[in-house]
Tab-separated table of C-alpha atoms and ligand atoms in Angstrom:
chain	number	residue	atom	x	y	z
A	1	UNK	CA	80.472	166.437	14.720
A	2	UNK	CA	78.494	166.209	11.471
A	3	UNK	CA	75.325	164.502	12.995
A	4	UNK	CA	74.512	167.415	15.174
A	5	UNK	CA	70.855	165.698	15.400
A	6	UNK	CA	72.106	162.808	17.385
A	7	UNK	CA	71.351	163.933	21.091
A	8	UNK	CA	67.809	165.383	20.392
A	9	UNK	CA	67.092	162.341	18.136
A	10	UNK	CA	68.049	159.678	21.044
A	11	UNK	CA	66.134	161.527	23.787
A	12	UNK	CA	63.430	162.066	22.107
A	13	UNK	CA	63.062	158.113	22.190
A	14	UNK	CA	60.677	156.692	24.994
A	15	UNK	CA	62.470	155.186	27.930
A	16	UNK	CA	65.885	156.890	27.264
A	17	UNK	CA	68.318	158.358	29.515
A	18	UNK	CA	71.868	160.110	29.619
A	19	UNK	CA	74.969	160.558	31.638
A	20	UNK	CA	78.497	161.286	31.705
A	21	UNK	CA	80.593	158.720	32.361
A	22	UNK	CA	83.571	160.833	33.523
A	23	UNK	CA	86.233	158.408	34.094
A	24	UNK	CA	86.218	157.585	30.079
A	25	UNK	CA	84.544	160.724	28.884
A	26	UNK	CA	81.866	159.384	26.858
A	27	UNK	CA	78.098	160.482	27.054
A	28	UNK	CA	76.110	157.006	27.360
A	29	UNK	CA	72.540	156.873	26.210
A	30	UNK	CA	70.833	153.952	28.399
A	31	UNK	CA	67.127	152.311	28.145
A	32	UNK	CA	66.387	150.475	31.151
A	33	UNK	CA	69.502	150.849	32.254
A	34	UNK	CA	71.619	149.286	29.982
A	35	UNK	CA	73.543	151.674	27.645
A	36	UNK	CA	72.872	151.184	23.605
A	37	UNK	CA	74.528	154.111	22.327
A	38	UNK	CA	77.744	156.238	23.433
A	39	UNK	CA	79.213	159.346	21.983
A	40	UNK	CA	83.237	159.259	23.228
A	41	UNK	CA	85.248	162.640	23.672
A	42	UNK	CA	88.222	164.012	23.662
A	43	UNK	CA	89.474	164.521	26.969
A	44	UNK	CA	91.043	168.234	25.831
A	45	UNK	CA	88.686	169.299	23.489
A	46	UNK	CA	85.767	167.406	24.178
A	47	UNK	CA	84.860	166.929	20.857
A	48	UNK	CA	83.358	163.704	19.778
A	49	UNK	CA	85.919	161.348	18.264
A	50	UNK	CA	83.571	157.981	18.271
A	51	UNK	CA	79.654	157.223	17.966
A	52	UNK	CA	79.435	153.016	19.081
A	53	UNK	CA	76.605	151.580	18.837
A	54	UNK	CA	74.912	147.589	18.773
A	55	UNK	CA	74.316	145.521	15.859
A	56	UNK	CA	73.458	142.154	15.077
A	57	UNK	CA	77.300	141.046	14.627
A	58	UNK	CA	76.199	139.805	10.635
A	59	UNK	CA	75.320	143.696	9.760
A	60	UNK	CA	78.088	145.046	11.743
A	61	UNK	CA	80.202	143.188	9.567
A	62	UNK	CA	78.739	144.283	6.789
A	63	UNK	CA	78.788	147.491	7.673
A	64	UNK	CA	82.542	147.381	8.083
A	65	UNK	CA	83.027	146.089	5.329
A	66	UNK	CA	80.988	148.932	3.305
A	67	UNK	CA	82.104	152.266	5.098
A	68	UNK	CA	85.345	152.548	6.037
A	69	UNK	CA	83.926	154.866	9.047
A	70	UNK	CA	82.412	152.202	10.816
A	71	UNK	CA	85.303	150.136	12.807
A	72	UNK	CA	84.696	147.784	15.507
A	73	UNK	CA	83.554	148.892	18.605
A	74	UNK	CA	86.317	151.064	20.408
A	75	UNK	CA	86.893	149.776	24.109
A	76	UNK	CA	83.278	147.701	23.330
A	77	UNK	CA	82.857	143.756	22.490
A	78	UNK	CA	83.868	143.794	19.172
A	79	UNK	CA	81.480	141.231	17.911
A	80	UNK	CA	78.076	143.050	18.817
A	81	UNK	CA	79.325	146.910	18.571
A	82	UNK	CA	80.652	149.519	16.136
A	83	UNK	CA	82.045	152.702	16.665
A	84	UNK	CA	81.544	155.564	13.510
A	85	UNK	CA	83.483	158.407	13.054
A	86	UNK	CA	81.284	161.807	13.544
A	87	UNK	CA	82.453	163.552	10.813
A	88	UNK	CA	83.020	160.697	7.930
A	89	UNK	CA	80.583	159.142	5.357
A	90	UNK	CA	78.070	157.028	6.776
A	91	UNK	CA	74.667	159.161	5.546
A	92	UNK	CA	72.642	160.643	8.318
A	93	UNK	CA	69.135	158.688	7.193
A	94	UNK	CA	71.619	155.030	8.133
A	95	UNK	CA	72.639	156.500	11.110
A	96	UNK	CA	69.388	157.044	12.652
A	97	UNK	CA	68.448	153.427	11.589
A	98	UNK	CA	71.823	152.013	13.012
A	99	UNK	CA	70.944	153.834	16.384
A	100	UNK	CA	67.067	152.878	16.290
A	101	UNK	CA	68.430	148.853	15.974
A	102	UNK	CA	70.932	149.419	18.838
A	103	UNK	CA	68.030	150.716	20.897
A	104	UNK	CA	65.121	148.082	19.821
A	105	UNK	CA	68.247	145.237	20.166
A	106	UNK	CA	68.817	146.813	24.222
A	107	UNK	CA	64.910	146.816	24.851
A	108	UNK	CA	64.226	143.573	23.316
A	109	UNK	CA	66.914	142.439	25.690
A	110	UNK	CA	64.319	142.524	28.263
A	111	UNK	CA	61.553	140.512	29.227
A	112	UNK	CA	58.364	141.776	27.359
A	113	UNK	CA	56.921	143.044	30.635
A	114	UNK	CA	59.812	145.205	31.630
A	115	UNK	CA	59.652	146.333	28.490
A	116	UNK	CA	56.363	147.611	28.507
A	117	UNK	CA	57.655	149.195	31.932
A	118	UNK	CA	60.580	150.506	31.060
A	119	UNK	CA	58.008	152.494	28.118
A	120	UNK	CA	55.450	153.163	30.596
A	121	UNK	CA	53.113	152.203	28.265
A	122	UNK	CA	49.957	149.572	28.370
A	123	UNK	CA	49.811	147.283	25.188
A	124	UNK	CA	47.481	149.822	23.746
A	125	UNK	CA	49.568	152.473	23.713
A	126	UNK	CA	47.939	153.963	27.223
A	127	UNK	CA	50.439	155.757	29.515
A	128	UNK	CA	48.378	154.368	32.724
A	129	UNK	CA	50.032	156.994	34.860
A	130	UNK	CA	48.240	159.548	33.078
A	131	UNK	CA	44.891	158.135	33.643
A	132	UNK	CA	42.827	159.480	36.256
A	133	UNK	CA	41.976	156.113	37.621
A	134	UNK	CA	45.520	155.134	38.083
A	135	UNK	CA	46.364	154.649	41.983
A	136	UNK	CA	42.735	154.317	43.007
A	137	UNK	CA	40.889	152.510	40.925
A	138	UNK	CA	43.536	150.619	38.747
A	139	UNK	CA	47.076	149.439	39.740
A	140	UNK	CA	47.222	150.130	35.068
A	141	UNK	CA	47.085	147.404	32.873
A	142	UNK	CA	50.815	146.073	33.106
A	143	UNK	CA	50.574	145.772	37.095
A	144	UNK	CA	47.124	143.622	37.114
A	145	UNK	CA	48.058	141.931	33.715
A	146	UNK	CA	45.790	143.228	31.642
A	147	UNK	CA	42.304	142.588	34.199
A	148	UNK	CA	41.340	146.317	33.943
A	149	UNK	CA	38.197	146.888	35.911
A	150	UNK	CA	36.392	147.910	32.588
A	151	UNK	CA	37.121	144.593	31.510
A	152	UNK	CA	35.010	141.441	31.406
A	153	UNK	CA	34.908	139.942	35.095
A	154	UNK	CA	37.798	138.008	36.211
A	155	UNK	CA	39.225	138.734	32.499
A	156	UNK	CA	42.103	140.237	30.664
A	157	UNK	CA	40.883	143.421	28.649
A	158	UNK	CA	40.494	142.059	24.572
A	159	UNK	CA	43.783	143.664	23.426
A	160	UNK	CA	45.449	142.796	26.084
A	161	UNK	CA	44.613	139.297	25.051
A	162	UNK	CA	45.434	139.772	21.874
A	163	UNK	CA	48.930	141.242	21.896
A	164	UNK	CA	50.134	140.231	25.019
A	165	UNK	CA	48.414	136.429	25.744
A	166	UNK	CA	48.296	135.073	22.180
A	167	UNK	CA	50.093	137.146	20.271
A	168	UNK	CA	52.792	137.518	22.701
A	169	UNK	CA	53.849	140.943	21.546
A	170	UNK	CA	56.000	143.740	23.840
A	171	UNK	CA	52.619	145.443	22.690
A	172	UNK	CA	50.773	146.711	19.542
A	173	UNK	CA	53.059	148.404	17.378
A	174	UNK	CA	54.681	145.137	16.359
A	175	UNK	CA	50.924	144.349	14.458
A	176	UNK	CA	50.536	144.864	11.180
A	177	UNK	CA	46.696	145.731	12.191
A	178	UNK	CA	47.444	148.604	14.276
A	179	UNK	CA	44.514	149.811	15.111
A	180	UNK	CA	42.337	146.946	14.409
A	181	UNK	CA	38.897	145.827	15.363
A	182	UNK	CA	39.534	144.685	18.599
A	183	UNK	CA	41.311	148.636	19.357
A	184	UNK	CA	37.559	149.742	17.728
A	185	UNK	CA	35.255	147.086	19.714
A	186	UNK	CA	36.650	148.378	23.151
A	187	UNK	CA	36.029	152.212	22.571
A	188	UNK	CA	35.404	153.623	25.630
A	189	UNK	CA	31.503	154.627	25.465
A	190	UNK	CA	31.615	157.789	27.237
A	191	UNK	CA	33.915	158.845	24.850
A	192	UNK	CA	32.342	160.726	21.357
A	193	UNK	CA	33.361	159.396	18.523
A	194	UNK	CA	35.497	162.575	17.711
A	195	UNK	CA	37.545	162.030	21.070
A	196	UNK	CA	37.675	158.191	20.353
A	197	UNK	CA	39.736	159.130	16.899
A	198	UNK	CA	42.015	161.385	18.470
A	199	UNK	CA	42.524	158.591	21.374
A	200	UNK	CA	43.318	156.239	18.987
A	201	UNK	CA	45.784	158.570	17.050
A	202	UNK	CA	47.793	159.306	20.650
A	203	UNK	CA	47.703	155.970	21.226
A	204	UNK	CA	49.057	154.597	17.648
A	205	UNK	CA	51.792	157.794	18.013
A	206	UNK	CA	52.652	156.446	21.427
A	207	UNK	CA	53.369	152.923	20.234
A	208	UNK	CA	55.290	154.418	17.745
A	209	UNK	CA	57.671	156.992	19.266
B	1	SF4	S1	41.993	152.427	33.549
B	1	SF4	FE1	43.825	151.411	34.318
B	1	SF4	S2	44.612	150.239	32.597
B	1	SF4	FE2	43.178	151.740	31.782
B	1	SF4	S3	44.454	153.504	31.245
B	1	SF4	FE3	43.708	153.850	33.311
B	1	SF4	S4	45.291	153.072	34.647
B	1	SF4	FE4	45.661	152.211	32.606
B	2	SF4	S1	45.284	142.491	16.445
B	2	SF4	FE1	47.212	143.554	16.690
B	2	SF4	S2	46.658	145.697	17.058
B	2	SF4	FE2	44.854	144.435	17.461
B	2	SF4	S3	44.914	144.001	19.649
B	2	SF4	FE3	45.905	142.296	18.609
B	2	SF4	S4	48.068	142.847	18.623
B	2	SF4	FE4	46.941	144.703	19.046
């Protein structure tokens, strides 16, 4: 196979997981569960014959219609997926945008809460089971819906308000302020200014991985 980036560049996506589905030889790439890409094998050689993937069925078509190495899904729905040959023309850079749809079209499946669990990630970008609080002093942001103990009493914290309540985003990387005012008004005070920028950076790269 030509893409020999594929398996490093679908793991390396929050939330993923793989297996072997032996009865049909085909690796499966899942998020949450639910597969969103497959790479099919031989059964002698097990070289890759098929990558099938989801689309919205208007681009799939269009697809089709465009590369002649992008069929209908093989063994799949043949409305929502497409199957591309491993070694034909479709360009590497479309690819990896076909396979990052198939994976946002699989998450978005879910409600916005799972989603943010199936990331393990707060709105903000926060992986809450990395804090030091999490477990004894917070439950992390998803869990209590956004009433962090740092936040005003009784209260959601301010981006969780934001993106979650009126925005009604999975989280923050679907803004086009990322990282706004609101991400700068609730800076942690013990933190130095220095640390704050490199918080906000791991957070922003979070949301965006
Ligand atoms: S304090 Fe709670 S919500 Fe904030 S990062 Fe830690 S676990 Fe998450
Ligand atoms: S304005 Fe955008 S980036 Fe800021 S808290 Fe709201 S959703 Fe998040």
């Amino acid at each position: 196979m030509k893409y020999d980036w594929l398996n490093d560049y679908l793991l390396n996506k929050r939330g993923v997981t793989k297996d072997l589905q032996a009865d049909w030889n085909w690796i499966r790439y899942h998020i949450g569960g639910k597969m969103f890409a497959a790479v099919c094998l031989e059964w002698e050689t097990n070289k890759p014959y098929y990558i099938t993937l989801k689309l919205e069925p208007a681009e799939g078509d269009f697809l089709r219609s465009q590369y002649e190495d992008i069929i209908p899904g093989y063994y799949m729905n043949k409305v929502h997926w497409n199957s591309i040959k491993p070694d034909g023309n479709v360009p590497d850079d479309l690819l990896k945008d076909l396979l990052d749809k198939s994976y946002e079209l699989i998450l978005g499946s879910f409600s916005k809460k799972k989603q943010r669990e199936i990331l393990e990630l707060s709105c903000c970008g926060t992986e809450c089971k990395k804090c030091s609080f999490y477990g004894n002093m917070c439950k992390g942001c998803n869990e209590c819906l956004g009433k962090v103990f740092h936040a005003p009493a009784g209260r959601a914290c301010p981006i969780y308000e934001c993106s979650v309540k009126s925005k009604k985003l999975r989280n923050c990387s679907q803004c086009a302020e990322l990282p706004c005012t609101i991400w700068r008004e609730t800076k942690d005070p013990q933190l130095s200014e220095e640390a704050f920028e490199k918080n906000v950076e791991e957070r922003v790269n979070n949301l965006k991985s």
